[in-house]
């Protein structure tokens, strides 16, 4: 792992604010309220890094099925077919349904098994977990803070740049329930900003990024013609 | 299921904001505080899709009886009689009262049984559950987040476009208590906006919709002469 | 029960906002903070409907004794004596004290017994429960949401227009604790509005009313010379 | 108990807002944050009604000892000695300490015993409990809402006008924790209002009063030369 | 205990607002957020009353050790050595560490033992407990409200003017968790006020004081050259 | 330990506000929301004090691994190699993984063992724990407030100036969950301030510091060219 290598987010105008991107090997929380394009942002990172940098990626689905997700991505001009030899989309729900005879495998074990095996075979550089709260629920943690701490330690050993998608409650500034926000090496926050009575804008911001001297400011997040962009907010 | 087929909401001015409607097969949360016309919006989708598109629909009642609901719809110029060969209204409360000898059937089993059977016989394209919180209460979940996750997986297999009506507390921005907001593929939010000391307007907004590049903005929701409309908010 | 028959509230200026009144047979939450005249509003509906429409009514007291209540009503120019052959006031507290030998009757059973018997003998059109929270406390629900759901189903079978008085915390917008706000067919909300540093006005609003195309706006609630009135709010 | 008889509060300018005073026999919550002179207001009612109307009164102390309270009253020019043949001050803490051999008496039983006995011997018209929250704590209620309901029923049978002092948290609008605000027949609310960066005024308001057509507005509460006054708030 | 004797706080400009000081024998909560000089205020009362009035005092430390505290006081020009024959500083933590062989003594017993013994030998007029929340934690109350009530009764019997330091959460207006605010005879509140984007001022206010007609207003709290001062707030 | 010796923070412009620095031997909470450079501030204190004052320091990592942290520091121009003979960085996670055969050592015991041993061998003047919440979680406290109190007593005996990094929730003013804010001798607070719709500034403030007459005001925290600075906030 080269000192100083960075994974670009390919959100135009945002990587410069991060000193070029995210330091390799970090675990980054991608946290935001519903509708702030977290899945699109995360897959876009995998997609563009596969297409342009030749990096392998793995996207683990827990909330939705692969069909819905694929259709979503195609609608967003990010077709998985374009990168199919570099990117693996794992539909954990379907896998578990097919493992009926193996009832002793918990969700967390299945997740770890697939994450490990694909690391060995595909040797991905980027891992996305969509989403962390669902993984936490399905894992049935008894001591959430402690077991989450151990899960983070386990993920660090994967030596991949990892994005954990986390749903925030609208209006809340709480990045996580069980200390995710200080276990993570970085936090990227997306939100809805009500700019006036009628209009709502999506915003993005880097809250924290270890090994990086970054701007903490908000930018407007725009998706147009298959391209994500972070632009300066025009004050009135 | 044709890629790209969309179910129109028949709220005038709103479908365009959704890229033509809701992608077929999604599970959509229709969440709002009391009095924001959620039942009317949901039945209107079934009603207009039956009348104009020939689509079959099923409306599952848990909060109110069929009589009250029918009277309500007639008052709203959406008489169930107009679409009776395409639309089935299921009064789950009455069904359960008639199942006294079958006490081993829980509410959730009855719901699933009816939803499955009607899918087989009526082959509905659209399913409405009115409301999800009542279903959750009656189902007596022990691990709500996990069992809800499994219910969503079960509903996905129905291959219908599903609307789950969810009651929000006034003043709250919380779309669900047990992670409904990230399990759902889409969220349509209705609310009361106090525009001045005396006047309140109903508002509608698409918060999230997988497979759709939608506007996140608020629109004024108007019901007039049997027609639902979403209009631009006139700023002062 | 004639389709379209409506029970007038006899709050001047308010019935027009409800399309003439409340559809017969609905269960309506009359919710507001302390001091917003809920009991007066509810008894006034029974009183005026008895006097002017010849409708029978039953008012169930749980919070206060009959003497205090009668004195209150006389002070408000709504003397129960004027309508004594049409209206029954049930003092549930006194009844229970007299049932010492029948200790196996719970409050909820006594309430149901009286509500049923009076329906049979008096055949009331309008029922008021003052108040729902006290009934809920005394009923000692173990699963409040579920048992409340069943109580609402039981009340629907009475075929009366029912008003459930519910106390709200000042400053709260929460109409109920156990889902009352979506079980009810209608919600009428009363509140205190602090119009300036010194002055407070009472306000009334129809939040929700099934089978009715109603205004959601606030009106000033005034009581003068024995008459309740809802007037437009004069903006500054 | 004469219909229409009212107990004056002897807060100058406030009785007129209550239609002359508080209807005899009501149970009134006197609720406010620390420092709003609740004890002074309550004893002043007993003191002035004894001195000027010849009414007997009983003041039950739970928070402080009789010495501290007496010294406080003398400082306030409301010396108990002036009314000692009409007014009894009961120091429940001291009584209980002297009842060591009677350990089976709970606080609530001792309170009831003293309240009953003094009613029989002194036949007081006015009873003050200072304070209700301490009585609730010491009574060790298991089902607070239900046992409180029964305590209110018991107090109603005393046939006295009863003032229950209740401490509110600063900034809270919550008059009670266990439904006191709807069990009580009346609520008088005292508060601190921060009028600017430096200055704080005490305010008083009648929130609710059964049998009374009262103003819900706020008044400035002033204590000067042994006299309590409620004056109109001068808007800037 | 002379009627009317008062303990001066020696905060310049504040004693006049209290009618000369705090009535002897009261239990006063000195509550404020971190950094508002509560310990300095409390020791200053003991220090100045020893130096100028010859009154004995006892300061019980639970949060910090005697060394840190002494160094703090010297830095503040309030050296304990100046008053060492009148003032005792009790380091309860160190005492308990030295009591290993006496493991059956709980913290509360040790506190009571020292408070009683020093009362007998030193006959202090003023007692400070720094801080009440730590004492409550260490006492391991099972029924905090009830046991606190009994602790206050026990403290009243010491016949000292007692100051209980209580930590408040920044931004909270909650003087205590277990009813301390109504058990106490007086409350002095210190806070941080953010006067503009950059500047913060310390404020002091007497919220409640039995036996005293006091101002409820805020004053700016200043510490300069070993002197505490409460000055009028200059409005803009 | 010389009376009056102070540890400089080496945040330019901040030490003057603290009377020259932090009194030796204190336990200081360094509390702030994610992204406010707490780790950088804490290591900078150790780094500069080693480089310029020849003081030994120990930095205990619980949240992140040594590699990530080292890379972060190098990026910040604070390379551990510059001070490697004076400063020890302890990666507690890695240590524990290597202690598999010693499973009876809890995290807290390991922490104490390393802190004690390094005190004996390195005799550090400054200790940083990054972070306290993780230590608390891993220690599995049963009575957090009480065990934390004892941990603070244990740390005081180390006779080092100790910095405990504590994560705050964004928007919260709560420095700790278990009374950390009153157990600590000092609190330094870092926060994000949203200065307008787009821009966010980091701020720093000394909330509390025993033995120090300090300013409670906010300063803008800037990191540039390897130097931390606290500058006056320019009001608009």
PDB file of C-alpha atoms in Angstrom, chain E residues 33-39 62-65 67-76 91-94 96-97 107 130-131 133-134 137-140 166-172 177 192-202 223, chain F residues 1-6 23-26 143 145-146 149-150 153 156-157 159 173-179 181-185 187 191 193 195 201 203 205-219 232-235:
ATOM      1  CA  UNK E  33     -22.402  24.006  34.152  1.00  0.00           C
ATOM      2  CA  UNK E  34     -18.689  23.157  34.108  1.00  0.00           C
ATOM      3  CA  UNK E  35     -16.372  26.151  34.261  1.00  0.00           C
ATOM      4  CA  UNK E  36     -18.709  28.517  36.104  1.00  0.00           C
ATOM      5  CA  UNK E  37     -16.512  28.779  39.226  1.00  0.00           C
ATOM      6  CA  UNK E  38     -18.804  26.907  41.596  1.00  0.00           C
ATOM      7  CA  UNK E  39     -15.947  25.583  43.752  1.00  0.00           C
ATOM      8  CA  UNK E  62     -15.442  14.265  46.417  1.00  0.00           C
ATOM      9  CA  UNK E  63     -14.425  15.171  42.858  1.00  0.00           C
ATOM     10  CA  UNK E  64     -10.819  16.170  43.238  1.00  0.00           C
ATOM     11  CA  UNK E  65      -7.939  15.578  45.624  1.00  0.00           C
ATOM     12  CA  UNK E  67      -3.601  18.903  46.462  1.00  0.00           C
ATOM     13  CA  UNK E  68      -5.237  19.921  43.228  1.00  0.00           C
ATOM     14  CA  UNK E  69      -7.833  21.876  45.137  1.00  0.00           C
ATOM     15  CA  UNK E  70      -5.300  23.664  47.348  1.00  0.00           C
ATOM     16  CA  UNK E  71      -3.223  24.614  44.338  1.00  0.00           C
ATOM     17  CA  UNK E  72      -6.383  25.885  42.641  1.00  0.00           C
ATOM     18  CA  UNK E  73      -7.300  28.010  45.666  1.00  0.00           C
ATOM     19  CA  UNK E  74      -3.812  29.480  45.957  1.00  0.00           C
ATOM     20  CA  UNK E  75      -3.950  30.418  42.301  1.00  0.00           C
ATOM     21  CA  UNK E  76      -7.244  32.164  43.101  1.00  0.00           C
ATOM     22  CA  UNK E  91     -10.662  14.752  51.164  1.00  0.00           C
ATOM     23  CA  UNK E  92     -13.203  11.959  51.227  1.00  0.00           C
ATOM     24  CA  UNK E  93     -11.464   9.973  48.499  1.00  0.00           C
ATOM     25  CA  UNK E  94      -8.231   9.761  50.434  1.00  0.00           C
ATOM     26  CA  UNK E  96     -11.847   6.042  51.994  1.00  0.00           C
ATOM     27  CA  UNK E  97      -8.630   4.654  50.498  1.00  0.00           C
ATOM     28  CA  UNK E 107     -19.328   6.414  51.163  1.00  0.00           C
ATOM     29  CA  UNK E 130     -18.397  19.306  46.342  1.00  0.00           C
ATOM     30  CA  UNK E 131     -20.248  17.737  44.697  1.00  0.00           C
ATOM     31  CA  UNK E 133     -23.900  14.284  42.117  1.00  0.00           C
ATOM     32  CA  UNK E 134     -20.697  12.447  43.047  1.00  0.00           C
ATOM     33  CA  UNK E 137     -23.309   8.187  42.606  1.00  0.00           C
ATOM     34  CA  UNK E 138     -21.052   6.868  45.331  1.00  0.00           C
ATOM     35  CA  UNK E 139     -23.955   6.325  47.697  1.00  0.00           C
ATOM     36  CA  UNK E 140     -25.509   3.923  45.230  1.00  0.00           C
ATOM     37  CA  UNK E 166     -24.381  20.476  41.561  1.00  0.00           C
ATOM     38  CA  UNK E 167     -23.129  20.110  37.993  1.00  0.00           C
ATOM     39  CA  UNK E 168     -25.587  21.022  35.257  1.00  0.00           C
ATOM     40  CA  UNK E 169     -25.340  19.949  31.650  1.00  0.00           C
ATOM     41  CA  UNK E 170     -24.487  22.896  29.376  1.00  0.00           C
ATOM     42  CA  UNK E 171     -27.672  24.202  27.774  1.00  0.00           C
ATOM     43  CA  UNK E 172     -29.884  22.454  30.307  1.00  0.00           C
ATOM     44  CA  UNK E 177     -32.184  14.895  38.555  1.00  0.00           C
ATOM     45  CA  UNK E 192     -22.169  30.489  30.635  1.00  0.00           C
ATOM     46  CA  UNK E 193     -23.885  33.019  28.373  1.00  0.00           C
ATOM     47  CA  UNK E 194     -22.724  33.250  24.795  1.00  0.00           C
ATOM     48  CA  UNK E 195     -22.971  36.966  24.203  1.00  0.00           C
ATOM     49  CA  UNK E 196     -21.840  36.813  20.592  1.00  0.00           C
ATOM     50  CA  UNK E 197     -20.145  34.438  18.177  1.00  0.00           C
ATOM     51  CA  UNK E 198     -16.848  34.612  20.082  1.00  0.00           C
ATOM     52  CA  UNK E 199     -17.478  35.765  23.638  1.00  0.00           C
ATOM     53  CA  UNK E 200     -18.855  33.961  26.620  1.00  0.00           C
ATOM     54  CA  UNK E 201     -19.666  35.527  29.980  1.00  0.00           C
ATOM     55  CA  UNK E 202     -20.271  33.856  33.305  1.00  0.00           C
ATOM     56  CA  UNK E 223     -13.403  37.225  39.227  1.00  0.00           C
TER      57      UNK E 223
ATOM     58  CA  UNK F   1       5.859  18.657  40.882  1.00  0.00           C
ATOM     59  CA  UNK F   2       6.646  22.355  40.924  1.00  0.00           C
ATOM     60  CA  UNK F   3       3.794  24.608  41.943  1.00  0.00           C
ATOM     61  CA  UNK F   4       2.858  26.637  38.916  1.00  0.00           C
ATOM     62  CA  UNK F   5       4.584  24.532  36.258  1.00  0.00           C
ATOM     63  CA  UNK F   6       2.450  24.423  33.173  1.00  0.00           C
ATOM     64  CA  UNK F  23      -1.109  23.026  35.287  1.00  0.00           C
ATOM     65  CA  UNK F  24       1.020  19.889  35.560  1.00  0.00           C
ATOM     66  CA  UNK F  25      -0.701  16.763  36.783  1.00  0.00           C
ATOM     67  CA  UNK F  26      -4.243  17.670  35.778  1.00  0.00           C
ATOM     68  CA  UNK F 143     -21.647   0.847  37.196  1.00  0.00           C
ATOM     69  CA  UNK F 145     -20.260   6.429  36.989  1.00  0.00           C
ATOM     70  CA  UNK F 146     -18.684   4.688  39.931  1.00  0.00           C
ATOM     71  CA  UNK F 149     -14.700   7.725  39.305  1.00  0.00           C
ATOM     72  CA  UNK F 150     -12.265   5.030  40.421  1.00  0.00           C
ATOM     73  CA  UNK F 153      -8.537   8.276  40.965  1.00  0.00           C
ATOM     74  CA  UNK F 156      -4.413  10.836  39.243  1.00  0.00           C
ATOM     75  CA  UNK F 157      -1.856   8.589  40.952  1.00  0.00           C
ATOM     76  CA  UNK F 159       1.219  11.971  38.303  1.00  0.00           C
ATOM     77  CA  UNK F 173     -23.222  20.285  24.381  1.00  0.00           C
ATOM     78  CA  UNK F 174     -22.750  17.166  26.461  1.00  0.00           C
ATOM     79  CA  UNK F 175     -19.085  16.681  27.342  1.00  0.00           C
ATOM     80  CA  UNK F 176     -19.568  13.210  28.751  1.00  0.00           C
ATOM     81  CA  UNK F 177     -22.141  10.577  29.524  1.00  0.00           C
ATOM     82  CA  UNK F 178     -20.974   9.387  32.916  1.00  0.00           C
ATOM     83  CA  UNK F 179     -19.922  12.527  34.710  1.00  0.00           C
ATOM     84  CA  UNK F 181     -17.078  16.590  32.842  1.00  0.00           C
ATOM     85  CA  UNK F 182     -16.992  17.024  36.590  1.00  0.00           C
ATOM     86  CA  UNK F 183     -14.391  14.371  37.313  1.00  0.00           C
ATOM     87  CA  UNK F 184     -11.961  16.047  34.906  1.00  0.00           C
ATOM     88  CA  UNK F 185      -9.842  18.950  36.173  1.00  0.00           C
ATOM     89  CA  UNK F 187     -12.187  20.671  29.675  1.00  0.00           C
ATOM     90  CA  UNK F 191     -16.525  22.255  17.691  1.00  0.00           C
ATOM     91  CA  UNK F 193     -19.436  26.229  13.732  1.00  0.00           C
ATOM     92  CA  UNK F 195     -20.820  30.326   9.843  1.00  0.00           C
ATOM     93  CA  UNK F 201     -15.163  26.708  10.906  1.00  0.00           C
ATOM     94  CA  UNK F 203     -13.534  26.402  17.046  1.00  0.00           C
ATOM     95  CA  UNK F 205     -12.469  26.930  23.851  1.00  0.00           C
ATOM     96  CA  UNK F 206     -11.316  26.262  27.394  1.00  0.00           C
ATOM     97  CA  UNK F 207     -14.470  25.487  29.337  1.00  0.00           C
ATOM     98  CA  UNK F 208     -12.877  24.706  32.673  1.00  0.00           C
ATOM     99  CA  UNK F 209      -9.333  24.492  34.067  1.00  0.00           C
ATOM    100  CA  UNK F 210      -8.600  24.026  37.737  1.00  0.00           C
ATOM    101  CA  UNK F 211      -5.893  26.262  39.117  1.00  0.00           C
ATOM    102  CA  UNK F 212      -6.245  28.625  36.191  1.00  0.00           C
ATOM    103  CA  UNK F 213      -7.944  31.924  35.612  1.00  0.00           C
ATOM    104  CA  UNK F 214      -8.793  31.382  31.953  1.00  0.00           C
ATOM    105  CA  UNK F 215     -10.923  32.955  29.261  1.00  0.00           C
ATOM    106  CA  UNK F 216     -14.088  30.970  28.502  1.00  0.00           C
ATOM    107  CA  UNK F 217     -14.337  32.411  24.959  1.00  0.00           C
ATOM    108  CA  UNK F 218     -14.330  30.685  21.590  1.00  0.00           C
ATOM    109  CA  UNK F 219     -11.437  30.988  19.145  1.00  0.00           C
ATOM    110  CA  UNK F 232      -9.853  35.749  17.461  1.00  0.00           C
ATOM    111  CA  UNK F 233     -13.181  35.387  15.766  1.00  0.00           C
ATOM    112  CA  UNK F 234     -13.876  38.284  13.468  1.00  0.00           C
ATOM    113  CA  UNK F 235     -17.445  39.340  14.040  1.00  0.00           C
TER     114      UNK F 235
END
